[in-house]
XYZ file of C-alpha atoms in Angstrom:
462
model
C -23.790 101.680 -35.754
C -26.913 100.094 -36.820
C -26.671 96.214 -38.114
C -30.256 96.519 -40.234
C -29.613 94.185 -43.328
C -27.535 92.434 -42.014
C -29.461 89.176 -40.359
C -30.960 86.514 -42.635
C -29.611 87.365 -45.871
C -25.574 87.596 -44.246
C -26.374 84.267 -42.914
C -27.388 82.961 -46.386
C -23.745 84.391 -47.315
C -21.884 82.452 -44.805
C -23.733 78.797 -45.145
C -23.362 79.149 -48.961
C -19.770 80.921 -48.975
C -19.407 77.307 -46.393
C -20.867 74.765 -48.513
C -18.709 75.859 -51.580
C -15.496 76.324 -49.406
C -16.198 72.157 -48.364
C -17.113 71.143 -51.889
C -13.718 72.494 -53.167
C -12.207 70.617 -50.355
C -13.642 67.948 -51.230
C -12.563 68.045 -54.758
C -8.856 69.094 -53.712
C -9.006 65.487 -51.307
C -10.452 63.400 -54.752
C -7.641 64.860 -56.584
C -4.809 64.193 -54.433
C -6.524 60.607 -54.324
C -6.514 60.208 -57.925
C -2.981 61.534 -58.089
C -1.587 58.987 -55.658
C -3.225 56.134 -56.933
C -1.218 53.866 -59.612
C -1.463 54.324 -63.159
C -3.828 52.402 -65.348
C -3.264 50.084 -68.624
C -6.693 50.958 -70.470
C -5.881 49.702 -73.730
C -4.158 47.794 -76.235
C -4.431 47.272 -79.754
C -3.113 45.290 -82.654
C -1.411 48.008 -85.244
C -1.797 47.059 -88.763
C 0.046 50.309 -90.342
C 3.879 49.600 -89.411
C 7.196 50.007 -90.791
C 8.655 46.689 -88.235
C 7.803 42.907 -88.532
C 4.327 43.948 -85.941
C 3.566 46.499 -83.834
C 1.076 47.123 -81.046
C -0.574 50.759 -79.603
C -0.442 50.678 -75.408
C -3.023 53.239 -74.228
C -2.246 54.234 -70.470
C -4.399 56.594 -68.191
C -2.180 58.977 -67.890
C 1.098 60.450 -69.149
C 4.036 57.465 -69.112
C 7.780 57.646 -68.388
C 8.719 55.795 -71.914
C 12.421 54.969 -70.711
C 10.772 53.406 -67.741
C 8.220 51.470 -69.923
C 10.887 50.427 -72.298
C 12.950 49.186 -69.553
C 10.813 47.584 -67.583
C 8.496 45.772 -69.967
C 9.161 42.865 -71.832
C 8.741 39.725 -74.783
C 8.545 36.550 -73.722
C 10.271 34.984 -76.401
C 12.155 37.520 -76.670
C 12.052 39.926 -79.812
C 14.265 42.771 -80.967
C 11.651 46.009 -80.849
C 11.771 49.738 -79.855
C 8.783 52.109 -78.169
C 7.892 55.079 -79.705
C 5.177 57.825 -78.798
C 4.818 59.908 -76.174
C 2.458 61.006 -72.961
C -0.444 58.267 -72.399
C -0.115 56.543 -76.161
C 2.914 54.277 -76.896
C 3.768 52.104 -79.687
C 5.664 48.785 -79.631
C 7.201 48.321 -82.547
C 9.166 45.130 -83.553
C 11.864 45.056 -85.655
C 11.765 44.192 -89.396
C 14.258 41.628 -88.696
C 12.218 39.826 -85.885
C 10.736 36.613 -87.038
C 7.687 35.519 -84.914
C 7.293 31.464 -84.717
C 5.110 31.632 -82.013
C 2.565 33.880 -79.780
C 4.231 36.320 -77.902
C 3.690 37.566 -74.389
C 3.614 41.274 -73.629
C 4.630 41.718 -69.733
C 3.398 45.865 -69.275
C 5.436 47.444 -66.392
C 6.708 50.902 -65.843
C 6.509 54.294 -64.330
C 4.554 57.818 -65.031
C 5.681 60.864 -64.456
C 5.602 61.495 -61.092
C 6.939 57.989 -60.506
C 3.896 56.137 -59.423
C 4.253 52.456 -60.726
C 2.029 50.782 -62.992
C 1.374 47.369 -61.800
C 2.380 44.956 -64.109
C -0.024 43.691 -66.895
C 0.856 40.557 -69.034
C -1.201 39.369 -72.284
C -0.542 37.209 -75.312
C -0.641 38.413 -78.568
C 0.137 36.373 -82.172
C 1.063 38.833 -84.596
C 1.110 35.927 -87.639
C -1.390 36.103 -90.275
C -3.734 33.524 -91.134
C -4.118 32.014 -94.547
C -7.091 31.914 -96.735
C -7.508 30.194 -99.916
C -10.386 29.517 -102.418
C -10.478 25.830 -102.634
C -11.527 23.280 -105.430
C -13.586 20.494 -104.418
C -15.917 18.200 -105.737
C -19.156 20.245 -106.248
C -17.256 23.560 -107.276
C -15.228 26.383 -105.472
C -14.918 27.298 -101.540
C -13.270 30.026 -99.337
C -11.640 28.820 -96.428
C -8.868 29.731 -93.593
C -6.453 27.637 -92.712
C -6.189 27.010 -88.671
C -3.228 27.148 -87.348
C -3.325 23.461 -86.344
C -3.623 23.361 -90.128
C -7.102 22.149 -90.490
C -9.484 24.099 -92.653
C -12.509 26.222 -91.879
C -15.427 27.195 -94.431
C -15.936 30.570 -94.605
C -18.298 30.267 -98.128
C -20.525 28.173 -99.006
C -19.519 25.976 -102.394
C -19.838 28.212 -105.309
C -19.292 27.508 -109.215
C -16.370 29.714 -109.311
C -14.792 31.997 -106.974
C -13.004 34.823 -109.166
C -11.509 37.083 -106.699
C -10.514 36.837 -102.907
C -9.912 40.326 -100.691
C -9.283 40.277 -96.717
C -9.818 42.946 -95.283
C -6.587 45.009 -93.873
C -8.234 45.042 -90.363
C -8.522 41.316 -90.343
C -12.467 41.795 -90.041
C -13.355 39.877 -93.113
C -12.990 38.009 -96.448
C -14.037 39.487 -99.826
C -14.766 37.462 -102.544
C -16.204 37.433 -106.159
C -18.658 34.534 -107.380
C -19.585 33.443 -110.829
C -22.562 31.125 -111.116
C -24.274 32.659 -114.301
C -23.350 33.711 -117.225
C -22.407 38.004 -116.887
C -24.102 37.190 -113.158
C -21.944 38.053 -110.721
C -21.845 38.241 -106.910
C -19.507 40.334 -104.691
C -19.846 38.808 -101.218
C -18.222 39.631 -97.639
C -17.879 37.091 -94.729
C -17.328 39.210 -91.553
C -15.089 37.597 -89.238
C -13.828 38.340 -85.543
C -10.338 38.096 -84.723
C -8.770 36.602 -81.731
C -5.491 37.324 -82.152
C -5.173 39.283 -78.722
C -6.262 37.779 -74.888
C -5.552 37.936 -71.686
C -4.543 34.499 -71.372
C -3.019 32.007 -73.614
C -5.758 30.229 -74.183
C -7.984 33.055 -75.401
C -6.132 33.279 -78.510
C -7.969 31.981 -81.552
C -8.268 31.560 -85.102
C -10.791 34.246 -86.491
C -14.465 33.585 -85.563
C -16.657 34.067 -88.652
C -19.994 35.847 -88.660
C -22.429 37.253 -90.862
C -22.397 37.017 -94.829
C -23.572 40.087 -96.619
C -23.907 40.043 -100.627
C -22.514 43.989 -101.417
C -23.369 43.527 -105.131
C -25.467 41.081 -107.876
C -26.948 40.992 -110.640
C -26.346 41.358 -114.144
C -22.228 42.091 -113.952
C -19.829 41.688 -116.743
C -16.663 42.618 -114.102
C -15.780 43.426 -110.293
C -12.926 44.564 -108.636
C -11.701 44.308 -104.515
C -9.108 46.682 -103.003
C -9.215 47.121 -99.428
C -6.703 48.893 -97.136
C -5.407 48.938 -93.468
C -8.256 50.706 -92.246
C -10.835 47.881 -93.483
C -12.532 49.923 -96.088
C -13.396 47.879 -99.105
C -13.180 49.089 -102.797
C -15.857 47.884 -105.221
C -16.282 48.388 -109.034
C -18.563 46.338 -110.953
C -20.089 46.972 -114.197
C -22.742 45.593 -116.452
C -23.744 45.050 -119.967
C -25.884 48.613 -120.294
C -23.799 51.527 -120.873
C -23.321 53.592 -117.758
C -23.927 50.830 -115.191
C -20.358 50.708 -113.910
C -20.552 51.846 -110.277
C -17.097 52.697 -107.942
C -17.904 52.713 -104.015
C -16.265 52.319 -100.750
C -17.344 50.498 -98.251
C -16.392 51.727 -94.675
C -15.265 49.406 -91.473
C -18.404 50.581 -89.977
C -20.258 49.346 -92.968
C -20.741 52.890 -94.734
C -21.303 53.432 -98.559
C -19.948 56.011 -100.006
C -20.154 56.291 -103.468
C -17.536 57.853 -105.656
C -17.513 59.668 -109.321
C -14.884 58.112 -111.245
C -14.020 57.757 -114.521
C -11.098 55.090 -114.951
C -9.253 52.823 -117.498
C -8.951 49.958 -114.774
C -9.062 48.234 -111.483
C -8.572 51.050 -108.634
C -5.932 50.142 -105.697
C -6.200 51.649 -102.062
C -3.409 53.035 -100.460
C -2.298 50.803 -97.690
C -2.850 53.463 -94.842
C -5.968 54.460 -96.099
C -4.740 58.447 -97.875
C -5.921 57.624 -100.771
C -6.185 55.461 -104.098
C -3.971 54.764 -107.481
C -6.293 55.077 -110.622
C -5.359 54.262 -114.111
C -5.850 56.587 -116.504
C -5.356 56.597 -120.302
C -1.718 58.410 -120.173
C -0.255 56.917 -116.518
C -1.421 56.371 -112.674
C -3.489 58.726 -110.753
C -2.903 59.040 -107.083
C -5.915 60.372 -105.458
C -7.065 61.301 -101.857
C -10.015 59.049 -100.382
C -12.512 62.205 -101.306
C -11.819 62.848 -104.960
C -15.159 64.051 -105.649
C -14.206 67.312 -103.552
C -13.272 70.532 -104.628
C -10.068 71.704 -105.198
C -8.512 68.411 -105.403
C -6.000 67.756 -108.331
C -4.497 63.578 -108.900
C -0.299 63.241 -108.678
C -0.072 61.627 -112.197
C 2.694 59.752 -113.451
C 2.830 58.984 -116.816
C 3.836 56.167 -119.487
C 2.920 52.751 -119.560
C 3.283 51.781 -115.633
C 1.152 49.229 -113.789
C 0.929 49.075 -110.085
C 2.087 45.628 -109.002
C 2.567 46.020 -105.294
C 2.779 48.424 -102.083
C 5.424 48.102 -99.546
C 2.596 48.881 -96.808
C 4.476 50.336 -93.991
C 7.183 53.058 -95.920
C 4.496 54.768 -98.749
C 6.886 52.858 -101.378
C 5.233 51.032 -103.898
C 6.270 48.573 -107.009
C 5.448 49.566 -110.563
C 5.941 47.494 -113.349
C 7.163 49.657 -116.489
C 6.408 48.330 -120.853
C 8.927 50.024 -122.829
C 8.405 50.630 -126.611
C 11.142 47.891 -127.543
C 9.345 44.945 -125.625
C 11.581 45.252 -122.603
C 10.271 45.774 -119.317
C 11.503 47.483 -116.240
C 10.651 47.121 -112.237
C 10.375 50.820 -110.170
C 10.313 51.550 -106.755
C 8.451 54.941 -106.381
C 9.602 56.669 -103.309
C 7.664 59.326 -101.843
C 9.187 62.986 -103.284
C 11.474 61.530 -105.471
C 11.325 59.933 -109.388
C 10.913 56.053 -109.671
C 14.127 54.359 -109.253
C 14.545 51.128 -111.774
C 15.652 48.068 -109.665
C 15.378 45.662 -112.527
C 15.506 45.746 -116.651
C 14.908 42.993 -118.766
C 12.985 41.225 -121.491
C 11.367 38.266 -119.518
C 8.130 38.611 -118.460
C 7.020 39.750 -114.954
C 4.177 37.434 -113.274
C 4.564 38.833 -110.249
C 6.325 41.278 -107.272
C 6.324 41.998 -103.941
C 8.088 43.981 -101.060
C 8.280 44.455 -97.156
C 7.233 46.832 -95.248
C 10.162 49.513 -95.719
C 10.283 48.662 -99.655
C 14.327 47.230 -98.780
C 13.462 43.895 -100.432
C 11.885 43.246 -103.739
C 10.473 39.805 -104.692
C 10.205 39.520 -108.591
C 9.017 36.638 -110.126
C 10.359 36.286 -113.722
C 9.906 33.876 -116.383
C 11.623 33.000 -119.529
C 10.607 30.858 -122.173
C 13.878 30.489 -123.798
C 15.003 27.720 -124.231
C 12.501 26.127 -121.879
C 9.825 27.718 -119.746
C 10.839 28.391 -116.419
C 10.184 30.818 -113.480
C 12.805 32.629 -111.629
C 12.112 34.460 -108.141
C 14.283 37.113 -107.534
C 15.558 39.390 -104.078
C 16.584 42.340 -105.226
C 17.300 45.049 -102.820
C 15.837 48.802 -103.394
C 19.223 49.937 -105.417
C 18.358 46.811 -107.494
C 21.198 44.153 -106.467
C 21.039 40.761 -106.392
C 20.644 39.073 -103.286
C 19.388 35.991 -103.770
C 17.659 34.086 -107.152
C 16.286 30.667 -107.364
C 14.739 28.851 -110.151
C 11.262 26.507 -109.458
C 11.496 23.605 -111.522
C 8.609 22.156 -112.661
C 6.322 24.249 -110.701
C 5.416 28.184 -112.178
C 3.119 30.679 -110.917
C -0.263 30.190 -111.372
C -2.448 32.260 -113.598
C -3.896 35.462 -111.482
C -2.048 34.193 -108.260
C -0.139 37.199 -106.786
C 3.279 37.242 -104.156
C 1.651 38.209 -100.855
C 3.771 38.833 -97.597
C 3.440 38.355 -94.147
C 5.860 40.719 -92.003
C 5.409 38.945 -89.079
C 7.009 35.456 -90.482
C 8.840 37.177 -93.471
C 6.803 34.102 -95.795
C 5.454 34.949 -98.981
C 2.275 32.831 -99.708
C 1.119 32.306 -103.672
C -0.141 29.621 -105.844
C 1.588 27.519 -107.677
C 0.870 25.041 -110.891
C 2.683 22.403 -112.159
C 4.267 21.245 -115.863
C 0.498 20.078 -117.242
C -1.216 22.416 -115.274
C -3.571 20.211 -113.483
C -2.708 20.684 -109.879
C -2.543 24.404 -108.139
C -1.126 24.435 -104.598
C -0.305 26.954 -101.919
C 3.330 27.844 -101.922
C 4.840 29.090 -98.794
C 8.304 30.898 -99.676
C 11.187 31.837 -96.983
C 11.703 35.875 -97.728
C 14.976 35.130 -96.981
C 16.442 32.019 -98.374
C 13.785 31.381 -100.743
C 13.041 28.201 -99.992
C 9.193 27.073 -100.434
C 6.698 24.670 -99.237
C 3.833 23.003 -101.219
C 0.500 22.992 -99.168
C -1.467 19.710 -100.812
C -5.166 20.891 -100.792
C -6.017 21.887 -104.609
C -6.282 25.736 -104.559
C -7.463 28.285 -107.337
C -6.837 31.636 -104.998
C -5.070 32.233 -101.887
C -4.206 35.201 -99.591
C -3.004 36.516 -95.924
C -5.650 37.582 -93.653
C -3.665 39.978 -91.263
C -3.498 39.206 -87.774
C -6.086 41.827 -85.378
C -7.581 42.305 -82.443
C -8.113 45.194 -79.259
C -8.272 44.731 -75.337
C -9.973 47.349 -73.340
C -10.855 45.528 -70.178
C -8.258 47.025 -67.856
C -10.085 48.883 -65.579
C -9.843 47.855 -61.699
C -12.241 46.109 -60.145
C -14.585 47.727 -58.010
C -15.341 47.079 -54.823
């Protein structure tokens, strides 16, 4: 039989047919490697859309046992909490009920599915949020967060007056609205770092601020803040020319996009960043975050209703409700069903608020018969009475709102006494009611929520 051909070129064959036969044992070897080797914690982050007291999302690097995780990981203090999620992305959610005094630490431990063990992983994490208040002092107005050794750091410099104040929903900055001229106003951000999130104990911090950006000046009659979750800002100003109101959103990544709006009021974002409540002439508007596309019709509910507060982790909300005889009523819209009335009544509403899950209602009511007083009510979401207690001498300031912090179940608003010439912070119990007078003279204050992400958890190579 003759073997012409088959020389050189069979060769080639072999030494190729060779090389890939190694390189796929090669890659078989890697891969049993990489399957033997331990799991890998390569992130955490702080979770700002919840429905418990905090929550953080544990990024693994590769598929988890959760029972294992759950059982093997743990608070130090201790705080009721559950895990939820599935394959490499977990959740730890704490319980509405859990109050946090303190900075917790997160011990990480656990198996994956083919019962390799992760090795254990601890970090601290402080879930409170910090406080922020426009101040008065001598030369005029300032914006500054309260430490939590309860000292106070500028974030602004001293303005003539500070009309609004907006943190951010990601904890990356402060919002605010100046007046220094007459129909001149400025809408100014302070970008701030948070440290609420270390390796060690002693890498948590109060935020860090950085840059100041003005977002809008000139000649303005008005402007309007929302911001959600996500960190996108809201801004509507107008001026004295017809036509010169403008509506834009301001992305975390520092993104303008403008939108086409026309509007009877102040817009609201949606806590988890879906979409917006607009007031129209006959109701509320619930939009999506694009309403300038096609083939996009608002949820409208009509009569005279004015949004007073979200309950940020459930999609509830709190509407206030005028009726045509003077009395007024307090709703709790739940998603796919009508507003449910949890209060009716003929004194005047200054202000609400609600938790996460929309269970508990704050209302602050006041009556000036026979003498003016303020009332702060918990109702629950079928409207009963838990708890009511009366503030003598002290009533809510004018434009302060009821803001809550999960974390601590405290509400934080401003407060005035009988002649009106002092305004303090007021830090209320959720629970008992009970409040605390800061004694800095305030004009605004708000919570700035707690943030922060960890991503250095790879190994360390050799």
């Amino acid at each position: 039989m003759s073997s012409k051909g088959v020389g050189p070129s069979t060769g080639k064959v072999r030494l190729l047919s060779m090389a890939l036969l190694g390189l796929g044992l090669v890659a078989l070897v890697q891969q049993q490697i990489l399957l033997r080797r331990p799991p890998r914690l390569r992130s955490v982050a702080i979770q700002s859309i919840r429905s418990g007291a905090a929550a953080l999302d544990v990024r693994f690097s590769r598929t988890m046992n959760r029972a294992s995780v759950a059982e093997n990981s743990r608070l130090v203090p201790h705080q009721p909490h559950q895990w939820f999620g599935q394959q490499d992305q977990f959740r730890l959610l704490l319980d509405p009920d859990a109050l946090i005094r303190s900075p917790q630490k997160l011990v990480l431990a656990g198996d994956d599915q083919r019962g390799l063990v992760l090795p254990s992983r601890s970090l601290w994490w402080d879930p409170r949020s910090s406080l922020v208040a426009v101040m008065v002092e001598k030369e005029g107005e300032q914006v500054k967060l309260r430490r939590k050794d309860g000292s106070w750091l500028p974030l602004s410099s001293i303005e003539q007056r500070i009309l609004q104040l907006e943190p951010l929903g990601n904890g990356g900055g402060v919002a605010f609205v100046t007046d220094n001229d007459a129909s001149k106003l400025e809408v100014l951000l302070r970008q701030l770092t948070p440290r609420a999130i270390s390796h060690q104990a002693e890498g948590l911090a109060d935020p860090l601020p950085g840059a100041i950006q003005s977002l809008a000046s000139g000649s303005l009659l008005f402007a309007h803040l929302s911001s959600n979750q996500r960190g996108e800002l809201l801004v509507q100003v107008g001026g004295v020319e017809a036509g010169s109101d403008r509506t834009w959103v301001r992305s975390a990544n520092a993104k303008r996009r403008d939108l086409n709006l026309e509007v009877a009021g102040a817009i609201r974002l949606l806590p988890d960043g879906s979409g917006m409540v607009v007031p129209s002439y006959d109701g509320l508007d619930l939009l999506p975050m694009n309403p300038d596309g096609k083939g996009t019709s608002p949820q409208s509910l009509p009569g005279s209703r004015e949004l007073k507060s979200f309950c940020s982790g459930s999609g509830r909300a709190v509407l206030l409700r005028n009726w045509p005889d003077y009395r007024r009523s307090i709703e709790l819209v739940i998603p796919g069903q009508p507003p449910r009335e949890v209060w009716l009544g003929e004194a005047g509403v200054m202000a609400t608020a609600c938790d996460n899950r929309g269970e508990n209602i704050w209302i602050v009511l006041r009556d000036a018969e026979p003498t003016l007083q303020d009332e702060l009510l918990l109702v629950n979401s079928s409207g009963s009475v838990l708890k009511r207690r009366t503030i003598p001498g002290w009533f809510l300031a004018s434009g302060a709102v009821l803001d809550v912090d999960p974390a601590t179940n405290r509400l934080l608003t401003v407060m005035t006494n009988d002649d009106g010439e002092r305004r303090r912070v007021a830090l209320i119990d959720g629970s008992s009611l009970d409040f605390e007078l800061l004694n800095p003279q305030v004009v605004l204050a708000r919570w700035l929520p707690a943030a922060g992400e960890l991503d250095e958890f790879h190994p360390v190579r050799r």
